Coordinates of C-alpha atoms and ligand atoms in Angstrom, one line a residue:
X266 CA 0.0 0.0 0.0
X267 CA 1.6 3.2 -0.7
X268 CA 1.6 6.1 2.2
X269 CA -1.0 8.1 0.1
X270 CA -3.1 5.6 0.7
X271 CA -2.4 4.4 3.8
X272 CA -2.8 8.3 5.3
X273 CA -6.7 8.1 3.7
X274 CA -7.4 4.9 5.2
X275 CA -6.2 6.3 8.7
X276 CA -8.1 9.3 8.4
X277 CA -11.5 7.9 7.3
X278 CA -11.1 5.4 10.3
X279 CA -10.2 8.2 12.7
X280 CA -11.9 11.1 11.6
X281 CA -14.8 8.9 10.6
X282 CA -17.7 11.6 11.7
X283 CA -15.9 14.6 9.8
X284 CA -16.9 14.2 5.8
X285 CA -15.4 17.4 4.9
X286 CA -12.9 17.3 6.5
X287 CA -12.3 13.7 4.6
X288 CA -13.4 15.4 1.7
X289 CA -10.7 17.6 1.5
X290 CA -7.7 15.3 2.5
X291 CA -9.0 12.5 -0.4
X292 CA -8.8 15.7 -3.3
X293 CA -5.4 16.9 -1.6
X294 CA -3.6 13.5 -1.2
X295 CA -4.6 12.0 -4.8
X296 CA -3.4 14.7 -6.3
X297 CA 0.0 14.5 -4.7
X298 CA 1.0 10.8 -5.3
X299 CA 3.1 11.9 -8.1
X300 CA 5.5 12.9 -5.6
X301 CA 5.8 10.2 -3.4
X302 CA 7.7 8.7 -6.6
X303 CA 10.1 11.6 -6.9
X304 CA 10.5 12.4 -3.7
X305 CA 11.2 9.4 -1.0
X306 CA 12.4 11.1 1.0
X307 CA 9.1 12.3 2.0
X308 CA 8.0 8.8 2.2
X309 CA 10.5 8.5 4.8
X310 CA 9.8 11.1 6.9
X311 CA 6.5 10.2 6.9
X312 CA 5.4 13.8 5.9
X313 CA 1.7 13.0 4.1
X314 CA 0.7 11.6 7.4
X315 CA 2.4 14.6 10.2
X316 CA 0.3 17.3 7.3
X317 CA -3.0 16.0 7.6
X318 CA -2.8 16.2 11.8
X319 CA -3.6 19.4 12.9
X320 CA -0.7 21.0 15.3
X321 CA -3.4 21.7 17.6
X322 CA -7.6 22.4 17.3
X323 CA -8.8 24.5 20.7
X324 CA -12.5 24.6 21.3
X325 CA -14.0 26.4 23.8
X326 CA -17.6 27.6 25.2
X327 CA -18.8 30.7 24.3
X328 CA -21.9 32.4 26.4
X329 CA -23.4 35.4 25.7
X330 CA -26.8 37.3 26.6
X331 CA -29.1 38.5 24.1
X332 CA -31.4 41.6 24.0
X333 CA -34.4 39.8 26.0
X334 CA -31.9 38.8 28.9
X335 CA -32.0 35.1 27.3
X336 CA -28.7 33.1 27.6
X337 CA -27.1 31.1 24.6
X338 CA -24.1 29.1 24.5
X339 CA -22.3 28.2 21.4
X340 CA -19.3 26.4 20.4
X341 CA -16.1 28.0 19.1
X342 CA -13.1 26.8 17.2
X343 CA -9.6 27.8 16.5
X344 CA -7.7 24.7 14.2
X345 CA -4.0 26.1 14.0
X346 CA -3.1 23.7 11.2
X347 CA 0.5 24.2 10.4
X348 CA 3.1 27.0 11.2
X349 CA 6.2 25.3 9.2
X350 CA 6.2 28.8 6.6
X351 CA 5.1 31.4 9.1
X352 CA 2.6 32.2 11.6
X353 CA -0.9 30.4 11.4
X354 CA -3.0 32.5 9.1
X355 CA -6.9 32.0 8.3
X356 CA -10.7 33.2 8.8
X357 CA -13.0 33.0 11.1
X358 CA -16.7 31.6 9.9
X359 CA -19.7 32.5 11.7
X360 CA -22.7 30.1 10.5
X361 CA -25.0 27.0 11.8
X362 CA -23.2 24.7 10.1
X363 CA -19.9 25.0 11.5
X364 CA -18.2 22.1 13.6
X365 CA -15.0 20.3 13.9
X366 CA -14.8 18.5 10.5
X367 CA -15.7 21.8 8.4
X368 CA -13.2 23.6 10.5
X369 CA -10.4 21.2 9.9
X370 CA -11.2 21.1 6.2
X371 CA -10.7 25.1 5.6
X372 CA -7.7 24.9 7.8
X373 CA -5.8 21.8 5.9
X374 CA -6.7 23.7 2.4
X375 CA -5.6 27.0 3.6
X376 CA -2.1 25.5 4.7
X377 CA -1.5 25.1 1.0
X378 CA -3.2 28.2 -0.4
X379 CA -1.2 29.9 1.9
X380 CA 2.0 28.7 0.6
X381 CA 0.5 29.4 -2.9
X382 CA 0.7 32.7 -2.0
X383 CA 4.4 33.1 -1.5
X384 CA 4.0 35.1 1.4
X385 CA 5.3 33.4 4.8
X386 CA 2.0 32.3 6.3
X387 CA 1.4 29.2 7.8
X388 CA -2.3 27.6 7.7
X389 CA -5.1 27.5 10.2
X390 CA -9.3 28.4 10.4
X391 CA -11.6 28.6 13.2
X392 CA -15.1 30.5 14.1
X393 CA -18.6 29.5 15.7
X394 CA -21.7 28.0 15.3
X395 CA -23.2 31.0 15.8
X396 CA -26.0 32.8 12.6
X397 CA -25.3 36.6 12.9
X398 CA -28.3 36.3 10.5
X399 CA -31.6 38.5 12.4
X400 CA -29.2 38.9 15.8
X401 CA -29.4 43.1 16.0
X402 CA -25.8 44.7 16.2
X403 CA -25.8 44.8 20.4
X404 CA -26.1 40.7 19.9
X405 CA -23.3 40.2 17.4
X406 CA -21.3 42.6 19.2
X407 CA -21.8 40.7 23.0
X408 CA -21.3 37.5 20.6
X409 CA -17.6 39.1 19.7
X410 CA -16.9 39.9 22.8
X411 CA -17.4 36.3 24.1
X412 CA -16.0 34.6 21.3
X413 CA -12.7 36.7 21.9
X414 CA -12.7 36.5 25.3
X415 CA -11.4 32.7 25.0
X416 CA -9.7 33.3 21.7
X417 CA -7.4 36.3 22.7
X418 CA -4.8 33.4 24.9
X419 CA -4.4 31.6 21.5
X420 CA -3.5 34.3 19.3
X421 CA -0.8 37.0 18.6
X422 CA 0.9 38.6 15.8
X423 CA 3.5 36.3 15.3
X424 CA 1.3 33.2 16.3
X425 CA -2.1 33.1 14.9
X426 CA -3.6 35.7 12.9
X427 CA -7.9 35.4 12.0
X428 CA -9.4 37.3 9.6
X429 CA -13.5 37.2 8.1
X430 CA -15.0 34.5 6.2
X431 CA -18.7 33.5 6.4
X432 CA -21.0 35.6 8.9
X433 CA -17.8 37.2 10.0
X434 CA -17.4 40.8 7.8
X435 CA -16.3 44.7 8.8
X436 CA -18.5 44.5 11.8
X437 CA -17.4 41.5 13.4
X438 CA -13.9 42.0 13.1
X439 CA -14.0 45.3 14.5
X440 CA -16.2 44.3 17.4
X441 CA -13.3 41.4 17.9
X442 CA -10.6 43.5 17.8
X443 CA -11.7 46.5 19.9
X444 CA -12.4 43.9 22.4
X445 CA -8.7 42.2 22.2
X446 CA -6.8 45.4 22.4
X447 CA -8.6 46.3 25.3
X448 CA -7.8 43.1 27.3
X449 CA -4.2 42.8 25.5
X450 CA -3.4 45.9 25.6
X451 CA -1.6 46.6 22.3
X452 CA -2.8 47.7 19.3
X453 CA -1.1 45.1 16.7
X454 CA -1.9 42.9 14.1
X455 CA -3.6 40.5 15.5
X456 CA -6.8 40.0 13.4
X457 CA -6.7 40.9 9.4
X458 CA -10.0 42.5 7.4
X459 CA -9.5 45.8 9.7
X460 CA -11.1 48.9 9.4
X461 CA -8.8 51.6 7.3
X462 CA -9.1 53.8 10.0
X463 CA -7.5 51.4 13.2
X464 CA -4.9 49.0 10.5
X465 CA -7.0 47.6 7.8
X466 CA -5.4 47.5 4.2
X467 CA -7.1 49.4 1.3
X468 CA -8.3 46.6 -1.1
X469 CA -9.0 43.9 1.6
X470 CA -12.5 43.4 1.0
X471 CA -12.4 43.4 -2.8
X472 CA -9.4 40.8 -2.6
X473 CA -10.8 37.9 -2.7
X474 CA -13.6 38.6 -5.4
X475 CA -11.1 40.4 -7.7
X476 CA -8.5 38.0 -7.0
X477 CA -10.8 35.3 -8.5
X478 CA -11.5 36.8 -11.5
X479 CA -7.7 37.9 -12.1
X480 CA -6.8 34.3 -12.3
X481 CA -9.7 33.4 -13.9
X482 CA -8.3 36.0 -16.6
X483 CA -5.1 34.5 -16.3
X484 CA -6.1 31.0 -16.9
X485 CA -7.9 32.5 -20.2
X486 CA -5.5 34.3 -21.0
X487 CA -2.5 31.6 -21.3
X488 CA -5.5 29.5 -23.6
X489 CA -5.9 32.6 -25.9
X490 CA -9.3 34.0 -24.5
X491 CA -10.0 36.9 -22.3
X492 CA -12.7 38.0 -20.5
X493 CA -14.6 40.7 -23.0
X494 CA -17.8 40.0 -23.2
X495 CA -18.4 36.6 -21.1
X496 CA -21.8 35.4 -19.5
X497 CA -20.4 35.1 -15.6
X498 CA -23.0 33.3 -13.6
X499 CA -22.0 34.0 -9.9
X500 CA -23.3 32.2 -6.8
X501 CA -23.5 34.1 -3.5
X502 CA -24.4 37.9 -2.7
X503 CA -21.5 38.2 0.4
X504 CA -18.1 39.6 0.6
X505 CA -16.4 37.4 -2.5
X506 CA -19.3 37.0 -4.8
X507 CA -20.2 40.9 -4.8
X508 CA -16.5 42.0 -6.0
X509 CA -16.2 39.2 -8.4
X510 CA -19.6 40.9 -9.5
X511 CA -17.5 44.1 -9.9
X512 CA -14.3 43.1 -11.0
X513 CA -16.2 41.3 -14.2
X514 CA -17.5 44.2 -14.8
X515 CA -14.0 46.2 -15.3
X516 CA -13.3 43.7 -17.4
X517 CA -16.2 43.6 -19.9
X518 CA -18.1 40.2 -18.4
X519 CA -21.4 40.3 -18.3
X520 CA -22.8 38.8 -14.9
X521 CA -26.2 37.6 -14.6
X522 CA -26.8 35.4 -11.2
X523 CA -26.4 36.3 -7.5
X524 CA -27.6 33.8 -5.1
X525 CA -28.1 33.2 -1.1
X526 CA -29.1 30.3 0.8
X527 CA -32.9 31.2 0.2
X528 CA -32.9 31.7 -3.3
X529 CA -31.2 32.3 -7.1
X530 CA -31.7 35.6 -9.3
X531 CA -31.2 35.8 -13.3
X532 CA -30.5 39.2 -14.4
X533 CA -30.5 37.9 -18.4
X534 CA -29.7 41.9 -19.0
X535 CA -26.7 41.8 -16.8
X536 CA -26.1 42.9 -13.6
X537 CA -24.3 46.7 -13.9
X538 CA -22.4 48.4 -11.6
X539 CA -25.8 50.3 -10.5
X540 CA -27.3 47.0 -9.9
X541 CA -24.2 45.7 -7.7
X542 CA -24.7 49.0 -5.5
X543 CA -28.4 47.9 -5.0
X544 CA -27.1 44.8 -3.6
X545 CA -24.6 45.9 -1.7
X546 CA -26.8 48.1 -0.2
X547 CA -29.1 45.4 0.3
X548 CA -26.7 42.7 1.3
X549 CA -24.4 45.4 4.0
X550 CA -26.5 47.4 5.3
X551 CA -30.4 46.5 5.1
X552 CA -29.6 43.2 5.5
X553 CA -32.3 41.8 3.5
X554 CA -32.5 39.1 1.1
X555 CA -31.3 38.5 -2.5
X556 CA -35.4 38.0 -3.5
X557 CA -35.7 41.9 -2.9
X558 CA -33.5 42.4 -6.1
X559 CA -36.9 42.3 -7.8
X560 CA -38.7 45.1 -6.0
X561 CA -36.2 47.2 -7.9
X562 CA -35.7 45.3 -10.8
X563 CA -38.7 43.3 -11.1
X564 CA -37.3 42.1 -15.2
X565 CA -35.0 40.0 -13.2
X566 CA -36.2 36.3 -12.3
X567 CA -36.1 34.7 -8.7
X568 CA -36.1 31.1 -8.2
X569 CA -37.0 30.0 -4.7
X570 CA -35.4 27.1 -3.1
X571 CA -32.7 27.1 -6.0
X572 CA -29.1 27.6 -6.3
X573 CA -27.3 28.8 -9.2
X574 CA -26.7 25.8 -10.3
X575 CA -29.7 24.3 -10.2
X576 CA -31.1 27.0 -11.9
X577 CA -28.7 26.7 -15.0
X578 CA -29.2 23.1 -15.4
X579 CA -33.0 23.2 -14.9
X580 CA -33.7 26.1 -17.5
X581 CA -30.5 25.7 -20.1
X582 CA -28.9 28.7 -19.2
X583 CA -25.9 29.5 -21.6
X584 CA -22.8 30.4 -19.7
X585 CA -19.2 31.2 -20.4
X586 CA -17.8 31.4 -17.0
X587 CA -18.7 30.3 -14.1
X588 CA -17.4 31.7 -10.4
X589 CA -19.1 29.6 -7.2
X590 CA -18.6 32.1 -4.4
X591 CA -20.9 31.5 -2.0
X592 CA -20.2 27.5 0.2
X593 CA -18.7 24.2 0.3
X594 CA -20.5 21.5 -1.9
X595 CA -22.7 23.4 -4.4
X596 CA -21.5 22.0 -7.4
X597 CA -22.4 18.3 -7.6
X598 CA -22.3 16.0 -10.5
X599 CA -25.0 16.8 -12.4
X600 CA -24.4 20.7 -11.7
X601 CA -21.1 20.0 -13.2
X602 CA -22.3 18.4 -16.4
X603 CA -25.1 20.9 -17.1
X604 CA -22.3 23.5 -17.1
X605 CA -20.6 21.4 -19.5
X606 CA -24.1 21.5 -21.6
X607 CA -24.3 25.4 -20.9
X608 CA -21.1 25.8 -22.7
X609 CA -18.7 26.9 -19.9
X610 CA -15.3 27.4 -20.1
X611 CA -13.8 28.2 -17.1
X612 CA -15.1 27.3 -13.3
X613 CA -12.8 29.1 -11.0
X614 CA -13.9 28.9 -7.0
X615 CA -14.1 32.0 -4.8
X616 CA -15.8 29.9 -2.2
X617 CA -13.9 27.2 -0.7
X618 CA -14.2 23.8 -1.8
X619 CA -17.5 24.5 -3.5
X620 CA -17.4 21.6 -6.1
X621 CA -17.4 18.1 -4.9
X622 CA -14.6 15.7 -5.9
X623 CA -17.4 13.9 -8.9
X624 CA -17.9 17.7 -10.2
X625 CA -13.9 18.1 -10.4
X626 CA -13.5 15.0 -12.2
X627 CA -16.4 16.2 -14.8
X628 CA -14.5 19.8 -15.2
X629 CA -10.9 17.8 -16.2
X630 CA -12.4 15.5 -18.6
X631 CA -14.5 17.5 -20.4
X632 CA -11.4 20.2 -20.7
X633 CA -13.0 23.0 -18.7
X634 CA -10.2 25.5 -17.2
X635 CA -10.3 24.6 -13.4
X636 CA -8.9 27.3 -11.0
X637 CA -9.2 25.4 -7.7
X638 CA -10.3 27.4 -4.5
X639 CA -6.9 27.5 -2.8
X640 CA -5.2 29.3 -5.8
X641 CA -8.2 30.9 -7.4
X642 CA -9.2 32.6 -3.8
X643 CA -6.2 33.1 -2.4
X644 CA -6.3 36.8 -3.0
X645 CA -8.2 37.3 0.1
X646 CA -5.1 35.9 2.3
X647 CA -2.4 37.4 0.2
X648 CA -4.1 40.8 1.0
X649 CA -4.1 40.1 4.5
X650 CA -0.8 39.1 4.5
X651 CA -0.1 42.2 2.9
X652 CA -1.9 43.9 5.4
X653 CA 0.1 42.2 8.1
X654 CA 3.4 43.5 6.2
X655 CA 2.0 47.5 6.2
X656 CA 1.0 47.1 10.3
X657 CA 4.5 45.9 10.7
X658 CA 6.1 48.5 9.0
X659 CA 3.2 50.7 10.5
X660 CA 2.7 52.6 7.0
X661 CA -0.6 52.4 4.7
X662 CA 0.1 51.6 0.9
X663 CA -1.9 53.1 -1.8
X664 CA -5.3 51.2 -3.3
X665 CA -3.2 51.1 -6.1
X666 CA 0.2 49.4 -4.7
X667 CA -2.0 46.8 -3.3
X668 CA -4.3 46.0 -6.2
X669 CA -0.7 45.8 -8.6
X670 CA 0.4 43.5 -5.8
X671 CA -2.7 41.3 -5.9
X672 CA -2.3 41.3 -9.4
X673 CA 1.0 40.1 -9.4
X674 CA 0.5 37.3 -7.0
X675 CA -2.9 35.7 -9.1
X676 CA -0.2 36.1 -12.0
X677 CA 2.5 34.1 -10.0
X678 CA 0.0 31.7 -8.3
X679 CA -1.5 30.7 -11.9
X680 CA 1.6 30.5 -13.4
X681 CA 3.0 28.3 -10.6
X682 CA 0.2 26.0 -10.7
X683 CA 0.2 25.8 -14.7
X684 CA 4.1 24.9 -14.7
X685 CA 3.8 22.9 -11.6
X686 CA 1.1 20.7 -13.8
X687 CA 3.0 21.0 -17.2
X688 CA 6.1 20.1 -15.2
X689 CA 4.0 16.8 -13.8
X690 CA 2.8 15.9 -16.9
X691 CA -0.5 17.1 -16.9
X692 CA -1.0 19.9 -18.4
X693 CA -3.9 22.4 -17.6
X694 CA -4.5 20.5 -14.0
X695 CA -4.2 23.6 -12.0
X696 CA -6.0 21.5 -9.5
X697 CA -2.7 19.0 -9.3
X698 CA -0.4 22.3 -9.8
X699 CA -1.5 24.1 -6.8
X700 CA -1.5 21.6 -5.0
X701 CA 1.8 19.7 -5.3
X702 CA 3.6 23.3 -5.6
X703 CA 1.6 24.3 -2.1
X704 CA 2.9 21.1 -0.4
X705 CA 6.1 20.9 -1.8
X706 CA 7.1 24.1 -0.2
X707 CA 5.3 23.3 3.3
X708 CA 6.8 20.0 3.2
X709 CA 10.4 21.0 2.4
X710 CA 10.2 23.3 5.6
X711 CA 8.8 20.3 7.5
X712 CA 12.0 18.0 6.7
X713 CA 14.3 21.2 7.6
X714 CA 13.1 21.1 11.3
X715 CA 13.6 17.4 11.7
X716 CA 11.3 14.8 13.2
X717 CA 8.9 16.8 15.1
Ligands
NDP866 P1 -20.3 36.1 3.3 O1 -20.9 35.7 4.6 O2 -20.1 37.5 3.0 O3 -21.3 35.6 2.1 C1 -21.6 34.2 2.0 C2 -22.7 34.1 0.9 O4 -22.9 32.7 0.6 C3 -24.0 34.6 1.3 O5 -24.7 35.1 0.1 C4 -24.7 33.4 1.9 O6 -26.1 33.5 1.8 C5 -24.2 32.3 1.0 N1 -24.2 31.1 1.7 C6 -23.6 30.8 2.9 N2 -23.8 29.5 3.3 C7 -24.7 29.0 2.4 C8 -25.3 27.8 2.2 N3 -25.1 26.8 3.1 N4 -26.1 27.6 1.1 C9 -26.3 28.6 0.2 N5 -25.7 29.8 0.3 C10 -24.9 30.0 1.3 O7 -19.1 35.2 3.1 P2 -17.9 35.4 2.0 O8 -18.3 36.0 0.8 O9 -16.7 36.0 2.8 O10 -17.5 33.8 1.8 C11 -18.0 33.1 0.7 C12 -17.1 31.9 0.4 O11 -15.8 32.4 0.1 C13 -16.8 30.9 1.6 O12 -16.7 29.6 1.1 C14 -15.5 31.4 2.1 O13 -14.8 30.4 2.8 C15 -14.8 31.8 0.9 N6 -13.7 32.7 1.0 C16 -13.8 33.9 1.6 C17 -12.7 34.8 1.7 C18 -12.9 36.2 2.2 O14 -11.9 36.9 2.1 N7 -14.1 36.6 2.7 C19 -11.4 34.3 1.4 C20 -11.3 33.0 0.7 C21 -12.4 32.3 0.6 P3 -26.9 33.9 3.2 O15 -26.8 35.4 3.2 O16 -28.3 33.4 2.9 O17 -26.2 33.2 4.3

């Protein structure tokens, strides 16, 4: 049995109860048995098994009071995954559905995205099962306060750093970090996703929704294409799915879907720049629902109960492009194959691990450019990162510096993962690129420390 095999056994046996989290190891390892070959040393060293165990996964209780008096208790997680290439980087996710095995799966994929990034950032995730969705503000914020109350002893510039994901945006983070500077007493880069005014890094929140569609540009751009004049469909309405809304539009995309875990809209005259302010408006500060889209543009359609995908296999939508930015596991198999039917090009994942492992299989034979989550989204954490550099240095670049920084990294992740897959023998596998380029630099740091 080789190792690559014998590490999935052990971890469907041991982590039998955590499917994601099994989920992500199985696409991860498969893709890396090319290098158990080359390298045996790794073999030895037993370095496919010490990566998939987590350096160390704190949970702790976190009690707050709401605005009736009522007491709730939820359950909070910090994974730190891996700090072999720097400090243990990654969001925080607010939302029902978080536990331990969707915890562990963001934090083993962002070890590699990390490294992707070329920035020195080691990998970890962690956050609550806790829906910020109809709390008021005075809720979310006593909610912060908890949560960082535990979280603060585990943290530290140079040991941990959280930023946003899911349910955790602006408001969060600066409810979180007020709250740890008052109990640590320094004002430092602890958290990332900051506010401009107390640390944050212009272009932070568009990051990871441009960042997608840069390397989604790139990936065309290396086949001949571009992006002029592409259908986009886009699931999601948050963070990542409105600025891959706006960054298609600077690039002459039409975008035509928005989505949320209620329902799917189909703008079939595009969604402009006015439209995207609606929703942003909407989405940030009404808080309302993606359905309401059609009290102001009622030529729009709204299909209940649907996602994005469902929608474009169930009324033959034609699509060039298509960007899945809103969870894990929304493109299954037969999502995958009507995309195939709708004519689609390019699937590159702002969300994280959004397509199962059939739908990835369907993509790579039927020649669809693939631009897995942990290179196609890592714009988000290179920005942090970036922010991380400007609190050290305690300067603010320019919107400009940082977007021709993001830039250059999508360039440099894309074309590591596309000669990483050439280089493998598989040409156009960005899936097999990122990830054997991601490891390969995490696991070289791993044998330098020795057996530990
Ligand atoms: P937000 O909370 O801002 O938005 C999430 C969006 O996805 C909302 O529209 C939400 O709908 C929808 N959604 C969430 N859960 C589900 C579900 N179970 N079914 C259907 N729709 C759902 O989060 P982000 O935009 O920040 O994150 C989106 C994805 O991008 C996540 O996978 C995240 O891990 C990933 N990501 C985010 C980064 C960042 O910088 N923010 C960086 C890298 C990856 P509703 O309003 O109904 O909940």
């Amino acid at each position: 049995m080789s190792m690559i095999d014998e590490v999935i056994a052990k971890v469907r046996e041991k982590d039998k109860d955590q499917p994601e989290f099994i989920q992500a190891v199985t696409e991860v390892l498969e893709t890396l048995r090319p290098t158990e070959e080359k390298y045996p040393e790794l073999v030895k060293a037993r370095i496919y098994e010490r990566i998939v165990e987590p350096d160390r996964v704190v949970m702790f209780r976190v009690t707050w009071e709401d605005d009736n008096g009522e007491i709730h208790v939820n359950r909070g997680y910090r994974v730190q995954y891996n700090n072999a290439i720097g400090p243990y980087k990654g969001g925080l996710r607010f939302h029902p559905t978080v536990n331990l095995s969707v915890i562990k799966f963001l934090g083993f994929e962002q070890i590699f995205k990390n490294a992707l990034t070329t920035l020195p950032m080691g990998g970890g995730k962690g956050g609550a099962d806790f829906d910020p969705k109809g709390k008021s503000d005075r809720e979310v914020m006593r909610f912060c306060y908890a949560f960082m109350s535990e979280l603060f002893r585990h943290i530290g510039p140079d040991t941990d750093v959280p930023a946003g994901d899911i349910g955790v945006g602006a408001r969060e983070i600066g409810y979180m970090y007020g709250y740890y500077k008052k109990i640590v007493n320094e004002h430092t880069g602890v958290l990332t996703g900051k506010g401009l005014d107390y640390g944050g890094s212009l272009i932070r929140p568009e990051a990871t929704g441009y960042g997608v569609v840069y390397f989604t540009a790139n990936m065309l751009g290396s086949h001949g294409k571009d992006m002029a004049g592409k259908v986009v469909a886009i699931s999601g309405s948050g963070n990542v799915a409105q600025y891959a809304v706006e960054k298609s539009l600077h690039m002459g995309a039409k975008p035509i879907t928005m989505s949320d875990s209620n329902g799917t809209i189909v703008d079939e005259e595009g969604i402009t720049a006015e439209k995207l302010q609606y929703v942003m408006w909407l989405k940030n500060v009404k808080r309302g629902r993606i359905a309401e889209y059609l009290d102001k543009y009622p030529n729009a359609k709204y299909y209940a109960g649907k996602s994005v995908w469902d929608v474009i296999r169930d009324e033959n939508l034609k699509i060039d492009i298509a960007l899945p930015c809103a969870t894990q596991n929304e493109i299954h198999k037969d999502h995958a194959e009507a995309l195939v039917k709708a004519g689609v090009i390019a699937v590159a994942e702002g969300a994280n691990m959004p397509s199962d492992l059939e739908a990835i299989k369907v993509y790579l034979e039927n020649g669809i450019l693939y631009g897995p989550a942990k290179a196609a989204n890592a714009g988000g954490v290179a920005t942090s990162g970036l922010e991380m550099t400007q609190n050290s240095m305690r300067l603010q670049w320019t919107r400009e510096e940082v977007d021709a920084k993001l830039q250059q990294i999508m360039k440099n992740i894309h074309d590591t993962a596309y000669k990483t897959a050439m280089e493998f023998g598989q040409p156009d596998n960005y899936l097999l690129g990122a990830n054997i380029a991601g490891f390969m630099k995490v696991a070289r740091a791993m044998l330098a420390y020795g057996v530990m």
